[in-house]
GROMACS .gro file of C-alpha atoms in nm:
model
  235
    1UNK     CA    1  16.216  17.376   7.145
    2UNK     CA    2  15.835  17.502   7.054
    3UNK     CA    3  15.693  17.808   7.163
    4UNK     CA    4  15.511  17.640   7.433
    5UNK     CA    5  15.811  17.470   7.555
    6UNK     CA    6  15.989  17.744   7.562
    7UNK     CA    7  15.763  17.879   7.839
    8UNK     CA    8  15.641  17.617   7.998
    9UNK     CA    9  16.062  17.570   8.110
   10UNK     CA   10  16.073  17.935   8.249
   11UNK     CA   11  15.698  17.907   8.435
   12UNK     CA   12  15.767  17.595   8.590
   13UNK     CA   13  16.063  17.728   8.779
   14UNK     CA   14  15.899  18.036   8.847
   15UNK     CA   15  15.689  17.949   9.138
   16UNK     CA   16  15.904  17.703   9.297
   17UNK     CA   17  16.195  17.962   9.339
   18UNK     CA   18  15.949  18.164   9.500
   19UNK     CA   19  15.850  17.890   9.718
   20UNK     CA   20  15.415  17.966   9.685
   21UNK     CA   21  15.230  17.664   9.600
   22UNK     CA   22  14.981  17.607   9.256
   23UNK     CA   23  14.651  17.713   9.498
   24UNK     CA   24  14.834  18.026   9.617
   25UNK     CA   25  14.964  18.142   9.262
   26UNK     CA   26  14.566  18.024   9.135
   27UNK     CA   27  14.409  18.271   9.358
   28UNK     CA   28  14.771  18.547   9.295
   29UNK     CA   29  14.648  18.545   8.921
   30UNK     CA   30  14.267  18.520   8.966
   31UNK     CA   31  14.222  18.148   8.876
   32UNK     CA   32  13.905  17.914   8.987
   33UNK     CA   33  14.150  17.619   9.063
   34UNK     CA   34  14.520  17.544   9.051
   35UNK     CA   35  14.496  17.299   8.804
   36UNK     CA   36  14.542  17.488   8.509
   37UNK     CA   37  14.891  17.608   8.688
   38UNK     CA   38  15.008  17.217   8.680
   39UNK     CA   39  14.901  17.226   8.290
   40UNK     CA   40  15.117  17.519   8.204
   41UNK     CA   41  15.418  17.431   8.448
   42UNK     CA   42  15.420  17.107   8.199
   43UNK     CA   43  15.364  17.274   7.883
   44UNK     CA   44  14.993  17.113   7.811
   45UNK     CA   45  14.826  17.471   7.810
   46UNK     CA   46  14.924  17.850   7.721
   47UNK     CA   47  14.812  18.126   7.981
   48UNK     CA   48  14.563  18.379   7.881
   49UNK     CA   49  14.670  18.717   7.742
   50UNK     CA   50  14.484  18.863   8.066
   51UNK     CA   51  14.710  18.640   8.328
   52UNK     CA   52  14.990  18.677   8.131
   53UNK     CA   53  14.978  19.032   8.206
   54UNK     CA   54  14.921  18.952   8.564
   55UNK     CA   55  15.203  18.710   8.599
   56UNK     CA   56  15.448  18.961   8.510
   57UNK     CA   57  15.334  19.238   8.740
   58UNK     CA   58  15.301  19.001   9.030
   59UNK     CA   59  15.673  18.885   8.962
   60UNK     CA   60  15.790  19.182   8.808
   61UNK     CA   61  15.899  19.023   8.485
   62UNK     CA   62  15.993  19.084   8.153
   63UNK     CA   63  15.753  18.873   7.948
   64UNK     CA   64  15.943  18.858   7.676
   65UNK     CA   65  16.185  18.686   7.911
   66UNK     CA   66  15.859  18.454   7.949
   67UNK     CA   67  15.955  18.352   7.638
   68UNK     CA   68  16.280  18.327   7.613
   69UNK     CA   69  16.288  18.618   7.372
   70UNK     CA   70  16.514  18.818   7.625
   71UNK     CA   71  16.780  18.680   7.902
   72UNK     CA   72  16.686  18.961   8.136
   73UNK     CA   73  16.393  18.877   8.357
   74UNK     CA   74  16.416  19.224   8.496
   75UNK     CA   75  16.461  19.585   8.354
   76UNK     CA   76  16.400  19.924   8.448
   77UNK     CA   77  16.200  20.032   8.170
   78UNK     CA   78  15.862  19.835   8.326
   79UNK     CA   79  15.989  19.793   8.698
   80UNK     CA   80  15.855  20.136   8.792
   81UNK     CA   81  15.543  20.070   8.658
   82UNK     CA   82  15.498  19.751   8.857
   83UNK     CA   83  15.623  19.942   9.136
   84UNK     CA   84  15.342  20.167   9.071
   85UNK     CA   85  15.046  19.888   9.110
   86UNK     CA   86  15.183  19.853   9.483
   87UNK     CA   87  15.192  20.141   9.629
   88UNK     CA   88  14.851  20.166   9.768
   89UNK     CA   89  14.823  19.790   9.857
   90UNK     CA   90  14.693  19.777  10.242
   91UNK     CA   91  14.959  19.717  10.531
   92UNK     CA   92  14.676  19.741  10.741
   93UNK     CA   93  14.287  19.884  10.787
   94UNK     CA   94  14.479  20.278  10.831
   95UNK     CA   95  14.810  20.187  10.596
   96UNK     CA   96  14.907  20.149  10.289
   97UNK     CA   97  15.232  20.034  10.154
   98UNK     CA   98  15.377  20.345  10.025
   99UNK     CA   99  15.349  20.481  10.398
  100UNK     CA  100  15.529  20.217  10.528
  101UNK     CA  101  15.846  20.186  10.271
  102UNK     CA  102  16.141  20.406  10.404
  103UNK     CA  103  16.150  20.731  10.202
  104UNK     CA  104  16.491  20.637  10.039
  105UNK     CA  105  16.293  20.369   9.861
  106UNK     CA  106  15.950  20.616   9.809
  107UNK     CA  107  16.218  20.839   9.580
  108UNK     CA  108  16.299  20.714   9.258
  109UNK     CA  109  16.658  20.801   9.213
  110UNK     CA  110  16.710  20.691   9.610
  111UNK     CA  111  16.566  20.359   9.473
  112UNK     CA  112  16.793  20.211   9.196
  113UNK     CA  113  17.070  20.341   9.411
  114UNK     CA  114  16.992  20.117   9.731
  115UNK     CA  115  16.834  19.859   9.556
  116UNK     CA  116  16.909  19.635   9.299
  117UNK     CA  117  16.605  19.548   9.030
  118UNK     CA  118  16.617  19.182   9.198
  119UNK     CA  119  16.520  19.351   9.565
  120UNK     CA  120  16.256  19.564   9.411
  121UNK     CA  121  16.126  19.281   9.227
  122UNK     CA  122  16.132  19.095   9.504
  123UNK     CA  123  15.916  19.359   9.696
  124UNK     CA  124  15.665  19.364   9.422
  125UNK     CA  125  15.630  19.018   9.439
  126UNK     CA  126  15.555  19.016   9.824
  127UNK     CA  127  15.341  19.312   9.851
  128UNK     CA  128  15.118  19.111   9.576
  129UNK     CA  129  15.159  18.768   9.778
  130UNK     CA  130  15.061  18.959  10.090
  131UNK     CA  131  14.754  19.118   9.908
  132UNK     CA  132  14.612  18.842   9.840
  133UNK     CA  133  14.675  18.681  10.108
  134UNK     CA  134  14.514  18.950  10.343
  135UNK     CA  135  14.210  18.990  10.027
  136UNK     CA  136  14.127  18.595  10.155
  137UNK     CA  137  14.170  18.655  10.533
  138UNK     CA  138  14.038  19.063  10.530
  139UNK     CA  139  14.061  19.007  10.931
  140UNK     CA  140  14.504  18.981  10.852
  141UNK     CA  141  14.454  19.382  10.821
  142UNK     CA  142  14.299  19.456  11.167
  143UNK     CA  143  14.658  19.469  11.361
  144UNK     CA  144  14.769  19.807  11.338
  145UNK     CA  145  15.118  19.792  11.491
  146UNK     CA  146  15.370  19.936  11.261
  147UNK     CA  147  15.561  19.674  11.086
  148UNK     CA  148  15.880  19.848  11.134
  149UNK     CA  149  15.849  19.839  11.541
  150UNK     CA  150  15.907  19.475  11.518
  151UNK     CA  151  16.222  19.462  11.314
  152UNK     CA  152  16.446  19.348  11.536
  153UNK     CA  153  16.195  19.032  11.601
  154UNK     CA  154  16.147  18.955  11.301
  155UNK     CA  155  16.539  18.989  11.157
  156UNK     CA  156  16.631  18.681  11.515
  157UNK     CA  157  16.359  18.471  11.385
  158UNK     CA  158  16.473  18.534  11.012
  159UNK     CA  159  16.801  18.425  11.069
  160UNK     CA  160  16.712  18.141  11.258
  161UNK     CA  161  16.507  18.007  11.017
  162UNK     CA  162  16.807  18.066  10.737
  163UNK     CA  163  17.033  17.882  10.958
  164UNK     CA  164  16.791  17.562  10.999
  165UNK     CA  165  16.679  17.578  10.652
  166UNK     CA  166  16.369  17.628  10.725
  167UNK     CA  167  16.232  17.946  10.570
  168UNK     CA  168  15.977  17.880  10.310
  169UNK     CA  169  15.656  18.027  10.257
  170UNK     CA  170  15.406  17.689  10.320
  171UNK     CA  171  15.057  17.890  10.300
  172UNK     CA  172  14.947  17.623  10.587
  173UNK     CA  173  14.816  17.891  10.839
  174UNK     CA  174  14.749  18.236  10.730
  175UNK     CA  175  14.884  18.384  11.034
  176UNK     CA  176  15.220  18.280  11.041
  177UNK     CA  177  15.239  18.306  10.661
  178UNK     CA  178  15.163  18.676  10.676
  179UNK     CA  179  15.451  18.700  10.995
  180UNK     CA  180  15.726  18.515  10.713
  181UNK     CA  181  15.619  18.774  10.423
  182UNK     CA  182  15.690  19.046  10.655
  183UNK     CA  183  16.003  18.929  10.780
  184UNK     CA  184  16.089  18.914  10.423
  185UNK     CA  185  15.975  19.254  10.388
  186UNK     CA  186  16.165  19.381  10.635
  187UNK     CA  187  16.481  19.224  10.571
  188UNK     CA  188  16.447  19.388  10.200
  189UNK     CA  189  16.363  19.749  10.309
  190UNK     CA  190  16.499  19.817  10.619
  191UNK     CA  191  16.808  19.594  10.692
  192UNK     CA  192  17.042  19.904  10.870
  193UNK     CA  193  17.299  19.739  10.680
  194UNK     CA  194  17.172  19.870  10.334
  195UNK     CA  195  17.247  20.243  10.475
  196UNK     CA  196  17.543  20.390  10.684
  197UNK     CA  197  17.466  20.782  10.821
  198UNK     CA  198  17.763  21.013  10.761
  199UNK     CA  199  17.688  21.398  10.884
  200UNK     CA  200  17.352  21.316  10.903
  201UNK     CA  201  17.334  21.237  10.525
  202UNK     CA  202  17.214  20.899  10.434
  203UNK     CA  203  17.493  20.722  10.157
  204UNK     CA  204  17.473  20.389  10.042
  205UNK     CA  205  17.626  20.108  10.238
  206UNK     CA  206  17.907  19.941  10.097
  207UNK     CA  207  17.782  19.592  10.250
  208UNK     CA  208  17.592  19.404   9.967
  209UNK     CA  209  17.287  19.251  10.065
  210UNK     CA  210  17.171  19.025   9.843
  211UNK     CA  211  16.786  18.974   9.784
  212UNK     CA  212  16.534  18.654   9.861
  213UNK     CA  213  16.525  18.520   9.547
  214UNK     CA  214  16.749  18.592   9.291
  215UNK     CA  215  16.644  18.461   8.889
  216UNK     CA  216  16.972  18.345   8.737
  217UNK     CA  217  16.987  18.213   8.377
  218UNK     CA  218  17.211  17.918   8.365
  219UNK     CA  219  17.315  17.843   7.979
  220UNK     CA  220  17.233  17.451   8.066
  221UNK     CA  221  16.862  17.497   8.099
  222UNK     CA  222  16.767  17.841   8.161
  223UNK     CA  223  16.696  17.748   8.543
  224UNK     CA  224  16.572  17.978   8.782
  225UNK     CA  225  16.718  17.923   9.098
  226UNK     CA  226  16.637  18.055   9.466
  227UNK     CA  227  16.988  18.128   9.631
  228UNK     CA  228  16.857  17.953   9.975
  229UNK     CA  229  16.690  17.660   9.826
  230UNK     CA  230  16.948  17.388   9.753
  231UNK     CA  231  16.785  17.123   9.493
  232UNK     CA  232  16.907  16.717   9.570
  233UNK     CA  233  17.200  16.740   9.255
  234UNK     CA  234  17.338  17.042   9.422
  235UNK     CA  235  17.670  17.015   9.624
   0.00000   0.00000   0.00000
């Protein structure tokens, strides 16, 4: 395969398994129209050094995965730092994220022991789709109810929507597409399943939860796949 090829394969599967469409990933990496994302997803155009960059901190990727150069899309050695770009991303007009996210994820050490590098990439990834998202539509950021108070809520109508198949991110209206990155949100950092209490200690649960979107590398093609989206050829 050529160089361009080689990335083209891995970009193109990138947004679908995150379920965004090419306007929504345009306007995630600063791009006038989506139509340069269709020429890279089939291999007609590189992207710039600048929105290369970007691409991996809004997906929290290796780009040397990128290019196939490495079969690890995440590591530890950059997640922190793309960790780092987050924490002061609005939750609302008198919150930012850091504020919000439990304190057993605000500690380092308390976060690569409850959560795997595919959750906190997966929070990364949200917290820069919900940026944007709330950049375009500032008046997203006036609700100041605390995320967490609606947990319950939003874990019922997460589940339903896993059990009709119908949880996807659809960017159709704003309002509801901030309610499904929250869910997701919420599901990530404070499903009570990720933590039992023992003598008032927190330990980590021995339930595994397994994140949104996981990246696998399959030897026939390198696919990513989303573990809830089922493609036509799959049984």
């Amino acid at each position: 395969m050529t160089f361009l090829k080689d990335f083209s394969m891995r970009f193109s599967i990138l947004r679908p398994a995150h379920r965004i469409s090419t306007a929504m990933l345009a306007n995630m990496l600063g791009m006038k129209t989506n139509g340069n994302i269709t020429m890279i997803e089939k291999g007609q155009c590189y992207v710039a050094l600048d929105k290369l960059n970007k691409l991996s901190e809004i997906f929290a990727i290796e780009i040397s995965w990128l290019f196939r150069q490495s079969k690890v899309p995440y590591t530890e050695n950059t997640m922190p730092r793309f960790e780092e770009i987050i924490r002061d991303f609005p939750i609302s007009k008198n919150m930012r994220f850091i504020q919000y996210a439990p304190d057993y994820y605000q500690n380092y050490e308390d976060r690569i022991k409850f959560f795997s590098l595919q959750d906190r990439a997966n929070i990364v990834f949200l917290m820069h789709y919900r940026n944007t998202l709330t950049a375009l539509h500032p008046y997203l950021l006036n609700d100041n109810t605390k995320i967490k108070e609606q947990l319950n809520t939003a874990f019922s109508k997460l589940k339903e929507k896993l059990n009709s198949g119908t949880f996807a991110f659809r960017f159709r209206n704003v309002d509801i597409e901030l309610e499904y990155i929250d869910q997701a949100l919420n599901y990530i950092l404070f499903n009570p399943k990720r933590i039992t209490q023992d003598n008032e200690n927190i330990i980590p649960s021995t339930v595994y939860i397994p994140p949104l979107y996981q990246i696998y590398d399959f030897q026939d093609g390198d696919e990513l796949r989303n573990t809830w989206y089922k493609r036509p050829n799959d049984k």
